[in-house]
Structures are given as C-alpha cells and as structure tokens.
Coordinates of C-alpha atoms and ligand atoms in Angstrom, one line a residue:
M26 CA -9.8 81.8 22.1
N27 CA -11.7 83.1 24.5
V28 CA -14.0 86.7 24.5
A29 CA -14.3 88.3 27.9
T30 CA -16.3 90.5 29.0
S31 CA -14.0 93.2 30.0
G32 CA -13.9 94.2 25.9
T33 CA -10.4 92.8 26.1
L34 CA -9.5 89.6 23.6
N35 CA -7.9 86.2 25.2
F36 CA -6.4 84.4 22.7
Q37 CA -5.1 81.6 25.3
L38 CA -6.8 78.4 24.9
S39 CA -8.4 77.1 28.1
E40 CA -6.8 74.0 29.6
E41 CA -10.0 71.7 28.8
H42 CA -9.4 73.0 24.9
T43 CA -6.1 72.0 25.1
E44 CA -6.7 68.9 26.6
V45 CA -9.3 67.8 23.5
Q46 CA -6.9 69.6 21.2
R47 CA -4.3 66.9 22.8
A48 CA -6.7 64.2 22.8
A49 CA -7.6 64.6 18.9
R50 CA -4.3 64.8 18.0
E51 CA -3.1 62.1 19.4
F52 CA -5.8 59.8 18.4
A53 CA -5.6 61.0 14.9
Q54 CA -1.7 60.7 14.5
K55 CA -1.7 57.1 15.9
E56 CA -5.6 56.0 15.1
L57 CA -6.7 57.6 11.4
L58 CA -2.7 58.0 10.2
P59 CA -1.5 54.4 9.1
G60 CA -4.4 52.9 6.4
V61 CA -5.4 56.3 5.8
I62 CA -3.8 56.1 2.0
E63 CA -5.0 52.7 1.8
R64 CA -8.5 53.8 2.3
D65 CA -8.3 56.9 0.2
T66 CA -6.9 54.6 -3.0
H67 CA -10.0 51.5 -2.1
Q68 CA -12.6 54.3 -0.8
T69 CA -12.8 52.4 2.6
F70 CA -15.2 53.8 5.1
P71 CA -13.3 53.8 8.3
T72 CA -15.8 52.3 10.2
E73 CA -13.9 51.2 12.7
Q74 CA -12.3 54.6 13.2
I75 CA -15.5 56.3 13.6
K76 CA -16.4 53.1 16.1
K77 CA -13.6 54.5 18.7
M78 CA -14.4 58.1 17.5
G79 CA -17.7 57.5 19.0
E80 CA -16.2 55.9 21.7
L81 CA -14.2 58.9 22.7
G82 CA -16.9 61.3 22.8
F83 CA -15.4 62.9 19.5
M84 CA -19.2 62.3 17.4
G85 CA -21.4 64.2 19.7
M86 CA -19.1 66.5 21.2
M87 CA -21.6 69.6 21.9
V88 CA -24.8 67.5 22.7
D89 CA -25.7 67.7 26.4
T90 CA -24.6 65.4 29.1
I91 CA -28.0 64.1 29.2
Y92 CA -28.6 62.6 26.2
N93 CA -25.3 61.5 26.4
G94 CA -23.0 63.9 24.7
G95 CA -20.1 65.2 25.9
G96 CA -21.5 68.6 27.2
M97 CA -18.7 70.7 24.9
D98 CA -18.6 73.9 23.4
T99 CA -18.1 74.8 19.1
I100 CA -14.8 75.6 20.2
S101 CA -13.6 72.4 21.5
Y102 CA -15.6 70.8 18.1
V103 CA -13.1 73.4 15.9
L104 CA -9.9 72.5 17.5
A105 CA -11.1 68.5 17.4
M106 CA -12.3 69.2 13.5
E107 CA -9.3 71.0 12.6
E108 CA -6.9 68.0 14.5
I109 CA -8.5 64.8 13.4
S110 CA -9.0 67.1 9.5
K111 CA -5.1 67.4 9.4
V112 CA -5.0 63.5 8.6
D113 CA -7.7 62.3 7.1
A114 CA -10.7 64.4 5.9
S115 CA -12.8 61.5 5.5
A116 CA -13.4 60.7 8.8
S117 CA -14.0 64.5 9.7
V118 CA -16.4 64.5 7.3
C119 CA -18.0 62.1 9.0
M120 CA -17.8 63.2 12.1
S121 CA -18.8 67.1 11.2
V122 CA -22.4 66.1 9.9
N123 CA -23.2 63.8 13.0
N124 CA -22.1 66.7 15.0
S125 CA -23.2 69.9 13.3
L126 CA -25.8 69.0 11.2
V127 CA -27.5 66.0 12.7
C128 CA -27.3 65.8 16.7
W129 CA -27.4 69.6 16.2
G130 CA -30.6 69.8 14.2
I131 CA -32.6 67.3 16.5
E132 CA -31.1 68.7 19.8
K133 CA -32.1 71.8 19.2
F134 CA -35.3 71.2 17.7
G135 CA -36.3 68.3 18.3
T136 CA -38.9 67.0 20.7
E137 CA -38.1 64.9 23.9
A138 CA -38.8 61.6 22.2
Q139 CA -36.9 62.1 19.1
K140 CA -33.1 63.3 21.6
Q141 CA -34.4 59.7 23.6
K142 CA -35.2 57.6 20.8
Y143 CA -32.5 59.4 18.4
L144 CA -29.9 61.8 19.8
K145 CA -29.1 59.5 22.5
P146 CA -27.6 56.5 19.9
L147 CA -26.6 59.3 17.3
A148 CA -24.4 61.6 20.7
T149 CA -22.1 58.1 21.5
G150 CA -21.5 57.1 17.6
E151 CA -23.5 54.3 18.4
I152 CA -25.1 55.2 14.9
I153 CA -24.5 57.8 12.9
G154 CA -26.6 60.0 11.0
A155 CA -27.1 61.9 7.4
F156 CA -28.4 65.2 6.5
C157 CA -30.2 64.8 3.0
L158 CA -31.3 68.0 1.8
S159 CA -29.4 68.4 -1.9
E160 CA -31.0 66.8 -5.1
P161 CA -29.8 66.0 -9.2
E162 CA -31.7 69.4 -9.3
A163 CA -31.6 71.3 -6.5
G164 CA -28.1 71.9 -5.0
S165 CA -27.4 75.2 -4.4
D166 CA -31.3 76.4 -5.3
A167 CA -31.9 74.6 -2.1
T168 CA -35.6 75.6 -2.1
S169 CA -35.9 73.2 -5.7
Q170 CA -37.0 70.3 -3.2
R171 CA -38.6 67.9 -5.6
T172 CA -38.8 65.2 -2.9
I173 CA -42.2 65.1 -1.8
A174 CA -43.4 64.4 1.5
E175 CA -47.0 64.0 1.3
D176 CA -49.3 64.6 4.4
K177 CA -51.7 61.2 4.8
G178 CA -52.7 62.3 8.0
D179 CA -50.9 60.4 10.2
Y180 CA -48.0 59.7 7.9
Y181 CA -46.0 61.4 5.2
L182 CA -46.1 59.5 1.5
L183 CA -42.3 60.2 1.2
N184 CA -41.4 60.0 -2.2
G185 CA -37.7 61.3 -4.6
I186 CA -34.2 61.1 -5.1
K187 CA -31.4 62.5 -2.8
N188 CA -27.8 63.2 -4.1
W189 CA -24.4 63.4 -2.5
I190 CA -25.5 62.2 0.8
T191 CA -22.8 62.0 2.9
N192 CA -22.7 59.0 5.3
G193 CA -25.8 58.0 2.8
G194 CA -24.7 54.1 3.2
T195 CA -23.4 54.3 6.5
A196 CA -26.2 55.9 8.5
S197 CA -29.0 54.7 10.5
V198 CA -31.3 57.9 10.6
Y199 CA -31.8 60.1 8.3
L200 CA -32.6 64.0 8.3
V201 CA -34.7 64.0 4.9
I202 CA -35.8 67.5 3.4
A203 CA -38.8 67.3 1.7
Q204 CA -41.6 69.4 0.0
T205 CA -45.2 68.9 1.9
D206 CA -47.2 72.0 0.2
I207 CA -45.4 73.2 -3.4
E208 CA -48.0 76.2 -3.1
K209 CA -45.7 77.5 -0.1
K210 CA -42.8 76.9 -1.5
H211 CA -40.1 77.3 0.9
K212 CA -42.7 77.6 3.9
G213 CA -44.3 74.3 2.8
I214 CA -41.1 71.9 3.3
N215 CA -40.7 69.5 6.1
C216 CA -37.4 67.4 7.4
L217 CA -38.1 64.3 8.5
I218 CA -36.3 62.1 10.6
V219 CA -36.0 58.2 7.6
E220 CA -35.0 55.1 9.5
R221 CA -32.8 53.0 7.1
G222 CA -35.1 49.5 6.9
M223 CA -38.5 51.6 6.9
E224 CA -40.0 49.9 3.6
G225 CA -39.2 52.0 0.7
F226 CA -36.0 53.5 1.4
E227 CA -33.6 52.0 -0.4
V228 CA -29.5 53.7 -0.9
G229 CA -28.4 54.1 -4.3
K230 CA -24.7 53.9 -5.5
K231 CA -21.5 54.9 -3.6
E232 CA -20.0 58.3 -5.7
D233 CA -16.4 57.8 -7.1
K234 CA -14.7 61.1 -5.1
M235 CA -11.7 63.2 -6.6
G236 CA -11.0 63.5 -2.8
I237 CA -12.3 62.5 0.8
R238 CA -12.8 58.9 -1.0
G239 CA -12.8 56.9 2.3
S240 CA -16.6 58.8 2.9
D241 CA -19.1 57.4 2.3
T242 CA -21.5 59.4 -0.4
H243 CA -24.3 57.9 -2.2
S244 CA -27.8 58.6 -3.9
L245 CA -30.7 57.7 -2.2
M246 CA -34.1 56.5 -3.2
F247 CA -37.8 57.1 -1.7
T248 CA -40.4 55.5 -2.9
N249 CA -43.9 55.5 -1.4
V250 CA -42.2 55.3 2.4
K251 CA -44.1 55.7 5.3
V252 CA -42.7 58.7 7.6
P253 CA -44.9 58.8 10.8
K254 CA -46.2 62.3 11.6
E255 CA -43.8 62.2 15.1
N256 CA -41.2 62.1 13.1
R257 CA -40.9 65.5 11.2
I258 CA -38.7 68.4 13.1
G259 CA -40.4 71.4 14.7
E260 CA -43.7 72.5 12.9
D261 CA -45.7 72.0 9.4
G262 CA -43.4 74.0 6.9
F263 CA -39.7 74.7 9.0
G264 CA -38.1 72.5 7.2
F265 CA -36.4 74.9 4.9
K266 CA -35.8 77.2 7.9
F267 CA -34.5 73.8 9.8
A268 CA -31.7 73.1 7.1
M269 CA -30.3 76.9 6.9
Q270 CA -30.1 77.2 10.7
T271 CA -28.5 73.5 11.0
L272 CA -26.7 74.6 7.9
N273 CA -24.7 77.8 9.8
G274 CA -23.6 75.6 12.6
G275 CA -22.1 73.1 9.9
R276 CA -20.4 75.7 8.4
I277 CA -18.3 76.4 11.3
G278 CA -17.7 72.3 11.1
I279 CA -16.4 72.2 7.4
A280 CA -14.4 75.6 8.1
A281 CA -12.8 73.8 10.5
Q282 CA -11.9 70.7 8.2
A283 CA -10.5 72.9 5.1
L284 CA -8.3 74.5 8.1
G285 CA -7.5 71.2 9.2
I286 CA -6.5 70.1 5.9
A287 CA -4.4 73.4 5.6
S288 CA -2.6 73.0 8.9
G289 CA -1.8 69.0 7.8
A290 CA -0.4 70.6 4.5
Y291 CA 1.3 73.1 5.6
E292 CA 3.0 71.1 8.8
L293 CA 4.3 68.7 6.2
A294 CA 5.9 71.3 4.1
V295 CA 7.5 72.3 6.8
Q296 CA 8.7 69.4 7.7
Y297 CA 9.8 68.1 4.4
S298 CA 11.5 71.8 3.8
K299 CA 14.4 71.0 6.9
E300 CA 14.8 67.5 5.2
R301 CA 15.0 68.1 2.2
K302 CA 18.6 69.5 0.2
A303 CA 18.8 71.2 -2.9
F304 CA 21.9 73.7 -4.4
G305 CA 24.1 72.2 -1.4
K306 CA 21.5 73.3 1.6
L307 CA 18.1 72.3 2.8
I308 CA 15.8 73.9 1.0
S309 CA 14.3 75.6 4.3
E310 CA 17.5 77.5 3.8
H311 CA 16.1 78.9 0.0
Q312 CA 14.1 82.3 0.6
A313 CA 11.5 80.7 -2.2
I314 CA 10.6 78.1 -0.2
Q315 CA 10.7 80.5 3.4
F316 CA 8.2 82.6 1.4
K317 CA 5.6 79.8 0.7
L318 CA 6.2 79.5 4.3
A319 CA 5.4 82.4 5.4
D320 CA 2.9 82.5 2.8
M321 CA 0.9 79.6 4.1
Y322 CA 1.6 80.2 7.8
T323 CA -0.4 83.7 7.5
K324 CA -3.1 82.3 5.5
I325 CA -3.8 79.5 7.9
E326 CA -3.7 81.9 10.9
A327 CA -6.1 84.7 9.5
A328 CA -8.2 81.1 8.6
R329 CA -8.0 80.1 12.3
L330 CA -9.0 83.3 13.9
M331 CA -12.0 83.8 12.0
T332 CA -13.6 80.0 12.4
L333 CA -12.5 80.0 16.6
K334 CA -14.5 83.4 16.2
A335 CA -17.5 81.6 14.6
A336 CA -17.5 79.1 17.1
A337 CA -17.2 81.5 20.1
L338 CA -20.6 83.7 18.9
K339 CA -22.4 80.7 18.4
D340 CA -21.3 79.1 22.0
A341 CA -22.5 83.0 23.0
G342 CA -25.6 82.7 21.7
E343 CA -25.0 85.5 19.7
D344 CA -25.8 85.7 15.4
F345 CA -22.5 83.9 13.5
A346 CA -24.4 83.2 10.1
I347 CA -22.6 85.8 8.5
A348 CA -19.1 84.9 10.7
A349 CA -19.6 81.2 9.5
A350 CA -20.2 81.9 6.3
A351 CA -17.2 83.9 6.0
A352 CA -15.3 81.8 7.7
K353 CA -16.0 78.6 5.5
L354 CA -15.6 80.9 2.5
Y355 CA -12.2 82.1 3.5
T356 CA -11.0 78.9 5.1
S357 CA -11.7 76.7 2.2
Q358 CA -10.1 79.0 -0.2
I359 CA -7.2 79.6 1.7
A360 CA -6.8 75.2 1.7
Q361 CA -7.0 75.1 -1.6
E362 CA -3.8 77.5 -1.9
V363 CA -2.0 76.1 0.6
T364 CA -2.4 72.7 0.1
T365 CA -1.5 72.9 -3.7
E366 CA 1.7 75.2 -2.5
A367 CA 2.6 72.1 -0.4
V368 CA 2.7 69.8 -2.7
Q369 CA 4.9 72.3 -4.9
V370 CA 7.7 72.8 -1.7
H371 CA 7.5 68.6 -1.7
G372 CA 8.3 68.8 -5.9
G373 CA 8.2 65.7 -7.5
Y374 CA 7.8 64.0 -3.9
G375 CA 4.2 65.7 -3.4
Y376 CA 2.7 64.2 -6.4
V377 CA 2.9 61.1 -5.0
K378 CA 0.9 59.4 -2.8
E379 CA 3.2 58.0 0.0
Y380 CA 3.8 61.9 1.0
H381 CA 0.2 62.8 1.6
V382 CA 0.1 66.3 0.6
E383 CA -1.6 64.9 -2.9
R384 CA -4.2 63.9 -0.9
L385 CA -4.5 66.7 1.4
M386 CA -5.0 68.5 -1.9
R387 CA -7.5 66.4 -3.7
D388 CA -9.8 66.9 -0.1
A389 CA -9.4 70.7 -0.2
K390 CA -11.2 71.3 -2.7
I391 CA -14.7 69.9 -1.3
T392 CA -15.0 72.6 0.8
Q393 CA -15.4 75.3 -1.1
I394 CA -18.4 73.1 -2.7
Y395 CA -20.5 71.1 0.3
E396 CA -22.9 72.6 3.1
G397 CA -23.0 75.7 0.4
T398 CA -20.2 76.2 -2.5
S399 CA -18.3 79.2 -1.5
E400 CA -21.0 81.5 -4.3
V401 CA -24.2 80.4 -1.5
Q402 CA -21.8 81.8 1.8
K403 CA -21.6 85.1 -0.8
I404 CA -24.7 85.3 -0.9
V405 CA -25.1 84.8 2.5
I406 CA -22.8 86.8 3.4
A407 CA -24.4 89.7 1.4
R408 CA -27.6 89.4 2.4
N409 CA -26.5 89.8 6.1
I410 CA -24.0 92.8 4.8
L411 CA -27.7 94.5 3.3
K412 CA -30.2 93.5 5.8
Ligands
CAA508 N1 -29.7 81.5 8.2 C1 -31.2 81.4 8.9 N2 -31.6 81.3 7.3 C2 -32.2 81.6 6.1 C3 -30.7 81.8 5.7 C4 -29.2 81.6 6.8 N3 -27.8 81.4 6.4 N4 -30.1 81.5 4.5 C5 -31.7 81.7 4.4 N5 -32.8 81.7 5.3 C6 -34.2 82.1 5.8 C7 -34.2 83.5 4.9 O1 -34.1 84.3 6.1 C8 -35.4 83.4 4.3 O2 -36.4 83.1 5.4 P1 -37.7 84.3 5.7 O3 -39.4 82.9 4.2 O4 -38.8 84.1 6.3 O5 -37.8 85.3 4.8 C9 -35.7 82.1 4.0 O6 -34.2 81.1 4.4 C10 -35.5 82.0 2.3 O7 -34.3 82.0 2.1 P2 -33.5 82.9 0.8 O8 -35.3 83.7 0.3 O9 -33.1 83.3 0.5 O10 -34.1 81.9 -0.5 P3 -32.9 81.4 -1.8 O11 -34.2 80.2 -2.2 O12 -32.5 82.7 -2.0 O13 -32.1 80.9 -1.4 C11 -29.9 80.4 -0.4 C12 -30.8 80.8 -0.1 C13 -28.8 80.4 0.7 C14 -29.2 80.2 -1.6 C15 -29.7 78.6 0.2 O14 -30.8 77.8 -0.9 C16 -28.7 77.9 0.3 O15 -28.2 78.1 1.5 N6 -28.3 76.7 -0.1 C17 -27.1 76.4 0.1 C18 -27.7 74.9 0.1 C19 -26.5 74.4 0.7 O16 -25.3 74.8 1.8 N7 -26.9 72.9 0.9 C20 -25.6 71.6 1.7 C21 -26.0 70.6 1.1 S1 -25.8 69.6 2.7 C22 -24.5 69.2 2.7 O17 -23.5 69.2 2.0 C23 -23.8 67.9 4.0 C24 -23.2 67.1 3.7 O18 -23.5 66.2 3.1 C25 -21.1 67.3 4.2

C-alpha cells in the first residue's frame, strides 16, 4: 500500500513489494513447510532455515545496504513477515526480533563502531541477536528493572536475570536493558550490547512452550559481567527510551506475524472447505461454513490494512506508535479468532497436528503477550489519544 502525496490512497502493491512477497512465500512453502510439524513437536530451532533466510536477505531487510542490509522499507518487511508466519511462526519471531529490535535499534541509535562490529553480521544473518528487557518481575512493568549495570568508569558491571528471551540460546549479540542509577528510575536505565562468551554470562533453561515451539526461548544470567562502556547504546540513561522506541517498530513486526498466522489458517480453511463433503455436498456449500470464511476474510483484511498503515507511517517518518500498538492489538486478537474458527472448519481433523491449524491456533496466543501484552497496547493507545 503506497500513500500518495495527492491525498489519495493507492492500495496497489509496487512491483518490488510483490516480488518480496513472492520470494518470501516461495521460501516459506519450499523450505519451511517440510519439517515444521517435526520442529514444533521436538522444539527444534530452524537453524538451517534461518541461515537460508539470512542468505536471502530476510534477517536484515530494512538495514542500509552500506551495513550489508537489504535497504528495504517496512512495507516489504511486513509482506515478508506475513508470508513466513503463515507457515512457521517460530522462524518468523526469530526474524522479527533480529530485524526490528536488534538491527533497527543498533542502526538507529548505535555508534559507527557498533554498526561496523555488530550490525553488519547481524544484517546478513551470519549471527543472530536477542533483545533482553523482560525479567522475572519486570514484564509489562518494564521500568522495574532489577538487572543492574553498575558504572565502573570504563566498563559496566552487569548482574541480574532476564526471562523469556527469544533467540536466547542461539544469539551471539544481546541487547540488555539494565538499571544503572536507581534514583533516576527509568531515566537511569541503559542498554548494553553483551556478547555471548563474555565472562560471567550464562544461558539458562530453555522454556517448554505452548506455541512457537521451534523458537528458542531462554532465561539468561549475568554475574559480574564486565561490559565495556563503548557497548552502551546512546547517552547514559537512554536505555528505557531506547527500548520503548525500538518496541514501537517491533510491534509492527508482531502485528505482521499475527496477520500471517491468521491468513495461513484462513487459507487452509478455505482449501479444506472445498475438499471435505458433509450431508452430500462440499462443506463450502453450507452457509454455516461460508459465514465463517466471510468473517475470517473481513477480519484479516482490516488487520492487514492497519498493519500496512503503521508500516507506511514509519516509512514516511511520521509518528507511528499509536498505529503500531493498534495494529498489534487488533491483529493479535483476530489471529485468536481466525485460527480457532479454522480449527472449527476442519472439525476433528483440525484438532490433529497433521492439518497445521491446531499449531497456528497455539502460535497465535503469544502475539497477544510478547512485545507488549494487549493490555499494554491499550495503555500506549490511550496515552497517545489523551496526550
Ligand atoms: N514510545 C516512545 N516512548 C514511550 C513509549 C512508546 N511507546 N511508551 C513510553 N514511553 C516513554 C514515555 O514517554 C516516558 O518518557 P518521559 O520520561 O520523557 O516522560 C517514558 O517512556 C516512561 O513512560 P511511562 O511513564 O509511560 O512508563 P510506565 O512505567 O507507565 O510504562 C509502558 C509504560 C507502556 C507500560 C511500558 O512499560 C511498556 O511498554 N511495557 C511493556 C514492555 C514490553 O513491551 N515488553 C516486551 C518485551 S521484548 C519482547 O517481547 C521481545 C521478544 O522476545 C519477542
């Protein structure tokens, strides 16, 4: 969707956008679909597939080409996220965190040295990044950081625990949010780039999850980790603002993921309804099923427009925080509804793994939780309305 300057809206995708969408769809069908049920069952991270996604440019899509990125816009990113999430939401959350939280955060706010050292290999998918904000007692209440980054002159001494970290066990670079000056509350928080292998940094247990089971979610422990001052992103005390601004963009990625999960389930339901017979005719000929498909289609269309609008605003350099929060809130909600209905359309088959929709239904739930719960999105929306 391009927003034209004449005041009219152009809903036509450009040739470049269509090409990105086609490439992502082809990759997802060819490389992600075989084995996705296995990976979900055994909680296997899609290592080879993520490597290929890097080679195809999906891991640093919006990064400037001078830092080895794809130099693409957020609309392209949304289109690719949707196609990949239709098939494998575990692969797409890895992609989303790497693109919109880690790469974007370093490119937007990092130093030139940080970009050369970290952004370049992150943008090609040669290494993967993780974003470490959540803690055992700081999820939605993100200002209550217990991880401490004590200022020791030319380095920070990092101590604490992070929870539910996507890419936790596979990442090489971790953006860690920590409190330096408790008196200053959120204005005393910093974001530090921590490398895997730094002394005192340990990867904790892998979570056994309801959905996105192929993704790699861990707790992380930091015990007297010495992080050089040059690894801080932005000015002293910028860490909370860094996290909030980065998450605004991240929420577009998760909206696109939820959109993909919903549209993947919807496509399967349409296809199944044209194959399955009941009471002497195809179930697609029963109005009970037609109404379900019509509702699913309508919800997905609305969610797609909201997500693309947030992306278009971001690309235009406009304030997109409220649009991103609203897109994530709505899209994650309809992903619940659409995937549940897709299981219903499939009947008994929908409840077994082979037909994919039960996995999509389980995967959908997390989109209402991570990168800000639905309740947090409502806080962001309401504060923007009322400010
Ligand atoms: N954009 C920009 N700035 C923002 C912002 C936003 N969306 N939300 C808050 N801020 C700014 C405020 O303007 C304020 O700035 P000033 O100090 O200049 O006034 C500052 O941040 C503090 O904000 P609040 O006073 O509003 O803080 P709060 O304690 O009331 O909390 C909150 C605000 C919106 C609830 C915030 O804590 C939040 O977003 N929580 C959710 C955290 C989250 O999304 N976690 C996800 C973990 S990462 C993840 O899931 C990745 C993954 O692995 C998939």
